[in-house]
Amino acid sequence: PAAARRGSWALPAALVRRGGLVGGRWVETAAAFPVQDPASGEELGRVADCGPAEAREAVRAAHEAGAAWGRLPAKERSLRLRRWYELMLENKEELARIITAENGKPLKEAQGEILYSASFLEWFAEEARRVYGDVIPASAKDRRILALKQPVGVAAVITPWNFPSAMITRKVGAALAAGCTVVVKPAEDTPLSALALGELANQAGIPAGVYNVVPCSRQQTPAVGEVLCTDPLVAKISFTGSTATGKILLKHAAGTVKRVSMELGGHAPFIVFDSANVDRAVAGALASKYRNSGQTCVCTNRFLVQKGIHDEFVEKFAKAIERELHVGSGFDAKTTQGPLINEKAVEKVERHINDAVSQGASIVTGGKRHSLGKNFFEPTLLSNVSTKMLCTQEETFGPLAPVIKFDTEAEAIAIANAANVGLAGYFYSQDPAQIWRVAEQLEVGMVGVNEGIISSVESPFGGVKQSGLGREGSKYGIDEYLEIKYVCFGGL
């Protein structure tokens, strides 16, 4: 049976690369590390284990390619990015299979990620031609003041495993459009997607050295990350991952005062007020919580439900979970919940559930590992949850929905804002005045009002407090890779 399943989703040979991509060349290393299917534990293959030497070589290659790429007319950069986008669409099924194989998410979600991922290349291909400067009125009649926007230089891009394609293109699309070159360090769990994008970048005519990839094992990651954050040829760091890791990278980057953008941990509240349409709130809750088995940075982590509709919401939410969510291999058409990325992730979900139950929480549905295998967990709903429980203090990053009952709007906002992070927040209400009040008071970078899915290429993605610095996507995303140069033209 395992062999038969493997045959039905064989990795696309034309896009699978095992070496790093440095200066347009596929680079092998003395050591390689395994990439595993989280659903079965089966090894998908081994990938070059790049170390500090390969990282430095990639940085030099990016630096050497930077001058020519930055001097290309914006229209030419736009056309290359556009061709890369078209190739992603032409190969969307193959790219999606790679994501499902190494990440585990359902194939339908993987296909959606590829379309989302490609859209950033399309968007920034268009934004490349809209990097405008200014002519500023001068205070002296013999002067003219200009403000130019120029690429910052080499950008080091460090990405997570949960969106192994989209987290790359959201950063790289903006960087290349601005005229920067990049070195990508993908997550050790999901390097095949980054390398497949490299193959398509080569086919699209992205010049050698403009897009480089240095995959590495978990053991090599700290050393490679340090090189990318300290090498003086690197001008910019863009990182998506945990707040703890982000703080380490910020310390490294401080030594050479690099430009930094960070999309870090979240702890999203989802507030349901008495005025809400409960059925719509349940649908939004299902989408927000259980996409990618709860493994997204904007997934809801805490549900706050007002006492007047609390019991109705919990009952309908539990029925929706049991009716609509199906655990299984990502390659099974009926699957909505794939495996978690590894057993460590499962253990964290178990720890949060055990802690909550020990303090009086009730398991409404789910609550244990699934019989399919060690990385599978049942979609779980908890009630009678308090703010003292781990699941309301830490980001779970798994299929666990804890529900807290509250009395007043002020109480809900206080609970929601008690976290030291603020990436996304959601709430459901049909009271216009309340919608304005709550949207303005939530201490997050992104708010979903009567909507559980908020990410789009046109929208600025990012957080406040310890959820990060800067914004990605939208018209603002390209600014993260541009410097403003003031030119005073005198003697006129």
C-alpha positions as a printed NumPy array, in Angstrom:
array([[  0.   ,   0.   ,   0.   ],
       [  2.786,   2.469,   0.841],
       [  4.485,   1.816,  -2.487],
       [  1.216,   2.297,  -4.333],
       [  0.595,   5.6  ,  -2.607],
       [  4.129,   6.699,  -3.44 ],
       [  3.621,   5.833,  -7.09 ],
       [  0.51 ,   8.006,  -7.28 ],
       [  2.371,  11.127,  -6.193],
       [  5.898,  10.659,  -7.486],
       [  7.925,  13.856,  -7.237],
       [  8.258,  15.678, -10.584],
       [ 11.787,  14.861, -11.72 ],
       [ 12.045,  17.953, -13.926],
       [ 11.76 ,  20.263, -10.908],
       [ 13.474,  18.295,  -8.139],
       [ 16.989,  19.564,  -7.421],
       [ 19.293,  18.221,  -4.714],
       [ 22.115,  20.773,  -4.769],
       [ 22.371,  24.369,  -3.644],
       [ 22.017,  27.109,  -6.244],
       [ 24.998,  29.465,  -6.183],
       [ 25.822,  31.882,  -8.97 ],
       [ 23.564,  30.024, -11.394],
       [ 25.267,  26.666, -10.71 ],
       [ 23.885,  23.636,  -8.895],
       [ 26.36 ,  22.982,  -6.081],
       [ 26.898,  19.642,  -4.357],
       [ 28.448,  19.32 ,  -0.9  ],
       [ 30.353,  16.581,   0.903],
       [ 27.393,  15.95 ,   3.193],
       [ 23.661,  15.772,   2.49 ],
       [ 20.631,  15.792,   4.779],
       [ 17.329,  13.913,   4.387],
       [ 13.99 ,  15.474,   3.5  ],
       [ 11.096,  13.451,   4.859],
       [  7.4  ,  13.114,   4.133],
       [  5.761,  14.105,   7.46 ],
       [  2.758,  11.872,   6.715],
       [  4.686,   8.608,   6.397],
       [  8.172,   9.428,   7.647],
       [  9.491,   8.179,   4.315],
       [ 12.647,   9.833,   3.   ],
       [ 11.943,  11.851,  -0.137],
       [ 15.613,  12.305,  -0.921],
       [ 18.774,  13.951,   0.317],
       [ 19.753,  17.562,  -0.295],
       [ 23.152,  19.272,  -0.213],
       [ 23.998,  20.36 ,   3.325],
       [ 25.444,  23.798,   2.703],
       [ 27.582,  25.363,   5.393],
       [ 29.218,  28.741,   6.068],
       [ 31.559,  28.382,   3.072],
       [ 28.685,  27.902,   0.621],
       [ 26.755,  30.713,   2.289],
       [ 29.673,  33.122,   1.852],
       [ 30.095,  31.987,  -1.758],
       [ 26.399,  32.656,  -2.408],
       [ 26.663,  36.121,  -0.862],
       [ 29.645,  36.942,  -3.109],
       [ 27.772,  35.654,  -6.161],
       [ 24.77 ,  37.821,  -5.269],
       [ 27.003,  40.843,  -4.702],
       [ 28.774,  40.381,  -8.041],
       [ 25.463,  40.041,  -9.881],
       [ 23.914,  43.012,  -8.092],
       [ 25.353,  45.892, -10.074],
       [ 24.175,  44.588, -13.441],
       [ 20.755,  43.53 , -12.155],
       [ 20.194,  46.871, -10.411],
       [ 21.134,  48.786, -13.581],
       [ 18.716,  46.854, -15.773],
       [ 15.757,  48.981, -16.833],
       [ 12.798,  48.374, -14.553],
       [ 10.831,  47.101, -17.539],
       [ 13.439,  44.38 , -18.15 ],
       [ 13.354,  43.225, -14.52 ],
       [  9.569,  43.266, -14.762],
       [  9.578,  41.018, -17.834],
       [ 11.893,  38.473, -16.165],
       [  9.689,  38.341, -13.066],
       [  6.616,  38.046, -15.26 ],
       [  8.131,  35.077, -17.075],
       [  8.959,  33.431, -13.72 ],
       [  5.318,  33.916, -12.706],
       [  4.107,  32.321, -15.956],
       [  6.385,  29.319, -15.448],
       [  4.992,  28.829, -11.948],
       [  1.479,  28.686, -13.375],
       [  2.566,  26.285, -16.119],
       [  4.062,  24.   , -13.449],
       [  1.528,  24.591, -10.669],
       [  0.506,  20.955, -10.261],
       [  4.123,  19.768, -10.017],
       [  5.049,  22.528,  -7.558],
       [  1.999,  21.706,  -5.428],
       [  2.983,  18.032,  -5.28 ],
       [  6.405,  19.016,  -3.981],
       [  4.814,  21.11 ,  -1.22 ],
       [  2.445,  18.337,  -0.145],
       [  5.245,  15.771,  -0.191],
       [  7.661,  17.727,   2.025],
       [  5.195,  19.796,   4.077],
       [  2.167,  17.479,   4.353],
       [ -0.58 ,  20.014,   3.703],
       [ -3.564,  18.831,   1.628],
       [ -2.932,  19.01 ,  -2.106],
       [ -5.787,  21.484,  -2.592],
       [ -4.16 ,  23.832,  -0.074],
       [ -0.791,  23.334,  -1.768],
       [ -2.321,  24.258,  -5.118],
       [ -3.767,  27.357,  -3.503],
       [ -0.355,  28.235,  -2.099],
       [  1.245,  28.013,  -5.541],
       [ -1.315,  30.411,  -7.005],
       [ -0.814,  32.746,  -4.021],
       [  2.948,  32.379,  -4.329],
       [  2.976,  33.125,  -8.057],
       [  0.778,  36.167,  -7.525],
       [  3.612,  37.914,  -5.679],
       [  5.873,  37.568,  -8.698],
       [  3.094,  38.993, -10.861],
       [  2.398,  41.837,  -8.427],
       [  6.017,  42.89 ,  -7.99 ],
       [  6.71 ,  42.519, -11.709],
       [  4.183,  45.34 , -12.013],
       [  5.5  ,  47.305,  -9.012],
       [  9.043,  47.247, -10.445],
       [  7.968,  49.942, -12.909],
       [  6.4  ,  52.115, -10.198],
       [  9.395,  52.947,  -7.993],
       [  9.016,  56.715,  -8.046],
       [ 11.245,  59.413,  -6.563],
       [ 10.431,  63.052,  -5.852],
       [ 11.427,  66.571,  -6.837],
       [ 11.2  ,  68.636,  -3.655],
       [ 10.787,  72.445,  -3.671],
       [ 14.05 ,  73.979,  -2.447],
       [ 14.438,  76.937,  -0.1  ],
       [ 17.174,  78.49 ,  -2.295],
       [ 16.544,  79.551,  -5.887],
       [ 19.88 ,  78.154,  -7.152],
       [ 19.203,  74.608,  -5.89 ],
       [ 17.064,  71.649,  -6.836],
       [ 16.336,  68.83 ,  -4.408],
       [ 15.82 ,  65.277,  -5.643],
       [ 14.891,  62.106,  -3.743],
       [ 15.909,  58.911,  -5.535],
       [ 15.035,  55.335,  -4.603],
       [ 17.762,  52.747,  -5.132],
       [ 18.141,  49.028,  -4.275],
       [ 19.667,  48.347,  -0.861],
       [ 21.911,  45.57 ,  -2.251],
       [ 22.185,  41.896,  -1.355],
       [ 19.208,  40.6  ,   0.652],
       [ 19.422,  37.474,   2.811],
       [ 16.016,  35.763,   2.865],
       [ 15.349,  33.191,   5.614],
       [ 12.03 ,  31.384,   5.278],
       [  9.877,  28.886,   7.244],
       [  8.48 ,  25.465,   6.36 ],
       [  4.751,  26.174,   6.666],
       [  4.521,  28.094,   3.353],
       [  7.682,  26.899,   1.611],
       [  6.897,  28.654,  -1.677],
       [  4.84 ,  31.74 ,  -0.781],
       [  7.188,  32.941,   1.953],
       [  9.968,  33.002,  -0.644],
       [  8.173,  34.794,  -3.481],
       [  6.618,  37.38 ,  -1.154],
       [ 10.139,  38.476,  -0.226],
       [ 12.107,  37.67 ,  -3.38 ],
       [  9.556,  39.208,  -5.739],
       [  9.857,  42.549,  -3.952],
       [ 13.651,  42.327,  -3.694],
       [ 14.215,  41.535,  -7.367],
       [ 11.717,  44.146,  -8.493],
       [ 13.647,  46.757,  -6.499],
       [ 16.91 ,  45.71 ,  -8.156],
       [ 18.32 ,  43.676,  -5.257],
       [ 19.816,  40.186,  -5.469],
       [ 19.042,  37.483,  -2.92 ],
       [ 20.403,  34.517,  -1.004],
       [ 17.588,  32.263,   0.232],
       [ 18.046,  29.967,   3.237],
       [ 14.92 ,  27.744,   3.207],
       [ 13.699,  25.746,   6.191],
       [ 15.484,  22.426,   6.611],
       [ 12.144,  20.567,   6.506],
       [ 11.122,  21.97 ,   3.094],
       [ 14.089,  22.85 ,   0.847],
       [ 12.733,  21.203,  -2.317],
       [ 10.242,  24.   ,  -2.987],
       [ 12.954,  26.683,  -2.845],
       [ 15.156,  24.675,  -5.213],
       [ 12.262,  24.071,  -7.629],
       [ 11.697,  27.826,  -7.724],
       [ 15.406,  28.166,  -8.532],
       [ 15.056,  25.848, -11.505],
       [ 12.167,  27.944, -12.814],
       [ 14.072,  31.173, -12.147],
       [ 16.882,  29.869, -14.358],
       [ 14.363,  28.981, -17.066],
       [ 12.799,  32.451, -16.77 ],
       [ 16.094,  34.147, -17.546],
       [ 16.808,  35.454, -14.062],
       [ 20.581,  36.056, -14.377],
       [ 23.107,  33.881, -12.548],
       [ 23.695,  35.089,  -9.004],
       [ 20.459,  37.04 ,  -8.72 ],
       [ 18.564,  34.168,  -6.996],
       [ 20.724,  31.87 ,  -4.86 ],
       [ 19.617,  29.07 ,  -2.519],
       [ 21.662,  27.549,   0.319],
       [ 19.741,  24.616,   1.835],
       [ 21.147,  23.219,   5.05 ],
       [ 20.394,  20.832,   7.892],
       [ 19.188,  21.855,  11.326],
       [ 22.742,  21.367,  12.593],
       [ 24.196,  23.81 ,  10.062],
       [ 21.405,  26.378,  10.347],
       [ 22.875,  28.519,  13.185],
       [ 26.233,  28.879,  11.435],
       [ 24.682,  29.631,   8.037],
       [ 22.264,  32.104,   9.595],
       [ 25.125,  33.881,  11.346],
       [ 27.041,  34.248,   8.061],
       [ 24.005,  35.723,   6.317],
       [ 23.395,  38.17 ,   9.156],
       [ 27.007,  39.3  ,   9.654],
       [ 28.631,  39.258,   6.204],
       [ 29.342,  42.915,   5.324],
       [ 28.247,  42.313,   1.715],
       [ 24.692,  41.594,   2.908],
       [ 22.681,  44.809,   3.188],
       [ 19.278,  43.469,   4.167],
       [ 17.796,  40.595,   6.203],
       [ 14.24 ,  39.374,   5.696],
       [ 13.098,  36.626,   8.065],
       [  9.851,  34.809,   8.779],
       [  9.819,  32.543,  11.811],
       [  9.665,  32.508,  15.586],
       [ 10.133,  35.59 ,  17.734],
       [ 12.962,  33.869,  19.632],
       [ 14.94 ,  33.21 ,  16.443],
       [ 14.161,  36.689,  15.14 ],
       [ 15.766,  38.225,  18.232],
       [ 18.945,  36.207,  17.629],
       [ 19.111,  37.368,  14.006],
       [ 18.525,  40.976,  15.065],
       [ 21.521,  40.764,  17.408],
       [ 23.703,  39.406,  14.602],
       [ 22.471,  42.076,  12.167],
       [ 23.181,  44.87 ,  14.646],
       [ 26.941,  44.475,  14.24 ],
       [ 26.847,  45.843,  10.696],
       [ 23.577,  47.823,  11.091],
       [ 21.722,  45.973,   8.352],
       [ 18.228,  46.783,   7.156],
       [ 15.886,  44.224,   8.711],
       [ 12.304,  43.107,   8.19 ],
       [ 10.836,  40.398,  10.378],
       [  7.534,  38.543,  10.364],
       [  7.573,  36.763,  13.7  ],
       [  5.284,  34.789,  15.977],
       [  1.577,  35.429,  16.411],
       [ -1.057,  34.705,  19.048],
       [ -4.183,  35.706,  17.149],
       [ -7.413,  36.348,  19.068],
       [-10.778,  35.588,  17.434],
       [-13.546,  37.478,  19.205],
       [-17.221,  36.637,  18.708],
       [-19.582,  39.269,  20.108],
       [-23.222,  38.736,  21.009],
       [-24.263,  40.712,  17.904],
       [-22.411,  38.368,  15.546],
       [-23.967,  36.082,  12.976],
       [-23.033,  32.835,  14.713],
       [-23.114,  30.646,  11.609],
       [-20.759,  32.976,   9.761],
       [-18.516,  33.184,  12.811],
       [-18.288,  29.379,  12.944],
       [-17.384,  29.227,   9.246],
       [-14.723,  31.891,   9.757],
       [-13.4  ,  30.132,  12.846],
       [-13.048,  26.848,  10.966],
       [-11.128,  28.519,   8.141],
       [ -8.935,  30.627,  10.392],
       [ -8.008,  27.894,  12.863],
       [ -7.588,  24.7  ,  10.877],
       [ -5.951,  25.798,   7.618],
       [ -2.697,  23.839,   7.244],
       [ -3.689,  21.955,  10.427],
       [ -3.321,  25.139,  12.448],
       [  0.242,  25.705,  11.291],
       [  0.114,  29.269,   9.986],
       [  1.376,  32.415,  11.663],
       [ -2.042,  34.087,  11.331],
       [ -4.058,  31.101,  12.591],
       [ -6.361,  31.9  ,  15.466],
       [ -4.813,  30.804,  18.743],
       [ -7.471,  32.043,  21.212],
       [-11.229,  32.183,  20.758],
       [-13.051,  34.74 ,  22.924],
       [-16.835,  34.305,  22.824],
       [-19.319,  36.566,  24.586],
       [-21.504,  34.855,  27.162],
       [-24.813,  35.49 ,  25.356],
       [-23.899,  33.238,  22.396],
       [-21.086,  31.179,  23.926],
       [-22.922,  27.871,  24.229],
       [-24.484,  28.123,  20.752],
       [-21.11 ,  28.934,  19.181],
       [-19.29 ,  26.05 ,  20.909],
       [-22.011,  23.564,  19.934],
       [-22.059,  24.638,  16.278],
       [-18.277,  24.843,  16.09 ],
       [-17.912,  21.29 ,  17.398],
       [-20.442,  19.976,  14.87 ],
       [-18.67 ,  21.793,  12.029],
       [-15.308,  20.321,  13.058],
       [-16.711,  16.799,  13.161],
       [-18.64 ,  17.219,   9.906],
       [-16.182,  19.105,   7.702],
       [-12.661,  18.199,   8.79 ],
       [-11.033,  14.981,   7.624],
       [ -7.568,  13.868,   8.74 ],
       [ -5.367,  12.043,   6.252],
       [ -2.526,  12.134,   3.764],
       [ -2.352,  15.359,   1.821],
       [ -2.598,  13.351,  -1.397],
       [ -6.009,  11.944,  -0.42 ],
       [ -8.676,  14.06 ,  -2.135],
       [-11.   ,  14.15 ,   0.885],
       [ -8.291,  15.247,   3.343],
       [ -8.609,  18.698,   4.902],
       [ -6.152,  18.082,   7.762],
       [ -2.725,  16.729,   6.919],
       [  0.022,  15.798,   9.374],
       [  1.862,  18.236,  11.571],
       [  5.386,  18.933,  10.379],
       [  7.075,  16.646,  12.943],
       [  6.582,  14.877,  16.247],
       [  7.895,  17.844,  18.229],
       [  4.925,  19.865,  16.93 ],
       [  2.524,  17.107,  18.032],
       [  4.078,  17.022,  21.488],
       [  3.46 ,  20.768,  21.908],
       [ -0.235,  20.332,  21.098],
       [ -0.455,  17.487,  23.62 ],
       [  1.307,  19.582,  26.243],
       [ -1.131,  22.463,  25.798],
       [ -4.168,  20.167,  25.986],
       [ -2.909,  18.333,  29.078],
       [ -2.153,  21.618,  30.828],
       [ -5.602,  23.022,  30.026],
       [ -7.464,  19.893,  31.127],
       [ -5.463,  19.768,  34.367],
       [ -6.727,  23.299,  35.114],
       [-10.385,  22.521,  34.387],
       [-10.812,  22.827,  30.632],
       [-13.182,  20.413,  28.889],
       [-12.466,  18.56 ,  25.633],
       [-15.518,  19.094,  23.412],
       [-14.126,  17.133,  20.461],
       [-10.784,  15.6  ,  19.486],
       [ -8.01 ,  15.771,  22.05 ],
       [ -5.577,  13.023,  21.045],
       [ -3.223,  11.735,  18.367],
       [ -4.872,  10.269,  15.315],
       [ -4.519,   6.581,  14.534],
       [ -2.972,   7.367,  11.116],
       [  0.495,   7.981,  12.503],
       [  2.708,   9.828,  14.963],
       [  2.488,  13.224,  13.203],
       [ -1.307,  13.255,  12.892],
       [ -3.525,  14.892,  15.519],
       [ -7.276,  15.152,  15.844],
       [ -8.778,  18.634,  15.352],
       [ -9.522,  19.645,  18.927],
       [-11.93 ,  22.059,  20.618],
       [-11.668,  23.021,  24.292],
       [-14.205,  24.904,  26.417],
       [-14.045,  26.259,  29.99 ],
       [-10.67 ,  27.743,  29.141],
       [ -8.996,  30.446,  31.244],
       [ -6.236,  32.931,  30.5  ],
       [ -3.921,  31.095,  32.925],
       [ -3.608,  28.082,  30.619],
       [ -0.595,  27.573,  28.335],
       [ -2.754,  27.413,  25.224],
       [ -3.847,  31.025,  25.827],
       [ -0.349,  32.24 ,  26.685],
       [  1.722,  30.575,  23.917],
       [  1.242,  30.05 ,  20.202],
       [  0.227,  26.387,  19.766],
       [  0.816,  26.102,  15.996],
       [ -1.447,  23.1  ,  15.736],
       [ -5.112,  22.018,  15.425],
       [ -6.233,  23.191,  18.879],
       [ -9.056,  25.711,  19.427],
       [ -9.469,  26.915,  23.045],
       [-12.607,  28.955,  23.835],
       [-12.721,  31.596,  26.575],
       [-16.071,  33.039,  27.698],
       [-16.163,  36.806,  28.314],
       [-18.73 ,  39.351,  29.52 ],
       [-17.933,  42.781,  28.072],
       [-16.257,  44.317,  25.039],
       [-13.636,  45.956,  27.26 ],
       [-12.808,  42.592,  28.823],
       [-12.349,  40.97 ,  25.412],
       [-10.053,  43.73 ,  24.182],
       [ -7.99 ,  43.553,  27.374],
       [ -7.53 ,  39.775,  26.997],
       [ -6.726,  40.094,  23.296],
       [ -4.133,  42.837,  23.876],
       [ -2.441,  41.17 ,  26.855],
       [ -0.003,  39.327,  24.561],
       [  3.462,  40.715,  23.804],
       [  2.932,  39.908,  20.112],
       [  0.412,  41.295,  17.648],
       [  0.316,  39.835,  14.16 ],
       [ -3.342,  39.184,  13.275],
       [ -6.65 ,  39.482,  15.063],
       [-10.238,  38.628,  14.093],
       [-13.664,  39.523,  15.378],
       [-17.293,  39.041,  14.399],
       [-19.886,  41.72 ,  15.087],
       [-22.847,  43.318,  13.289],
       [-22.71 ,  46.512,  15.353],
       [-21.112,  49.271,  13.183],
       [-19.981,  51.357,  16.134],
       [-18.449,  48.328,  17.82 ],
       [-16.659,  47.349,  14.611],
       [-14.895,  50.715,  14.462],
       [-14.019,  50.674,  18.173],
       [-12.594,  47.164,  18.213],
       [-10.738,  47.401,  14.896],
       [ -8.928,  50.499,  16.12 ],
       [ -8.178,  49.152,  19.599],
       [ -6.822,  45.684,  18.739],
       [ -3.024,  45.803,  19.014],
       [ -2.239,  43.825,  15.866],
       [ -0.922,  44.597,  12.396],
       [ -3.847,  42.973,  10.566],
       [ -7.534,  42.741,  11.468],
       [-10.196,  40.492,   9.979],
       [-13.71 ,  41.868,  10.554],
       [-16.334,  39.187,   9.884],
       [-13.639,  37.379,   7.875],
       [-11.368,  34.476,   8.825],
       [ -8.951,  34.54 ,   5.854],
       [ -7.24 ,  37.898,   5.323],
       [ -4.025,  37.327,   3.344],
       [ -3.854,  38.765,  -0.182],
       [ -1.11 ,  40.074,  -2.43 ],
       [ -2.584,  43.6  ,  -2.4  ],
       [ -2.57 ,  43.858,   1.414],
       [  0.311,  44.851,   3.711],
       [  1.285,  41.784,   5.748],
       [  3.044,  42.253,   9.087],
       [  2.671,  42.752,  12.81 ],
       [  3.311,  45.037,  15.763],
       [  4.978,  44.561,  19.154],
       [  7.148,  41.409,  19.094],
       [  5.464,  40.101,  15.936],
       [  7.968,  41.882,  13.774],
       [  9.193,  44.839,  11.754],
       [  8.137,  46.02 ,   8.301],
       [  5.484,  44.904,   5.85 ],
       [  5.372,  42.425,   2.968],
       [  3.195,  42.381,  -0.121],
       [  1.103,  45.376,  -1.239],
       [  2.525,  48.614,  -2.601],
       [  4.505,  48.966,   0.64 ],
       [  6.43 ,  45.696,   0.32 ],
       [  8.959,  46.949,  -2.224],
       [  9.981,  49.819,   0.078],
       [ 11.675,  47.288,   2.386],
       [ 14.318,  46.777,  -0.341],
       [ 14.863,  50.417,  -1.321],
       [ 17.021,  53.198,   0.085],
       [ 16.135,  56.86 ,  -0.314],
       [ 18.994,  58.992,  -1.591],
       [ 18.802,  62.768,  -1.32 ],
       [ 20.538,  64.699,  -4.129],
       [ 21.117,  68.438,  -3.733],
       [ 21.792,  69.935,  -7.183],
       [ 23.36 ,  73.382,  -6.629],
       [ 24.9  ,  76.194,  -8.599],
       [ 21.918,  76.701, -10.87 ]])
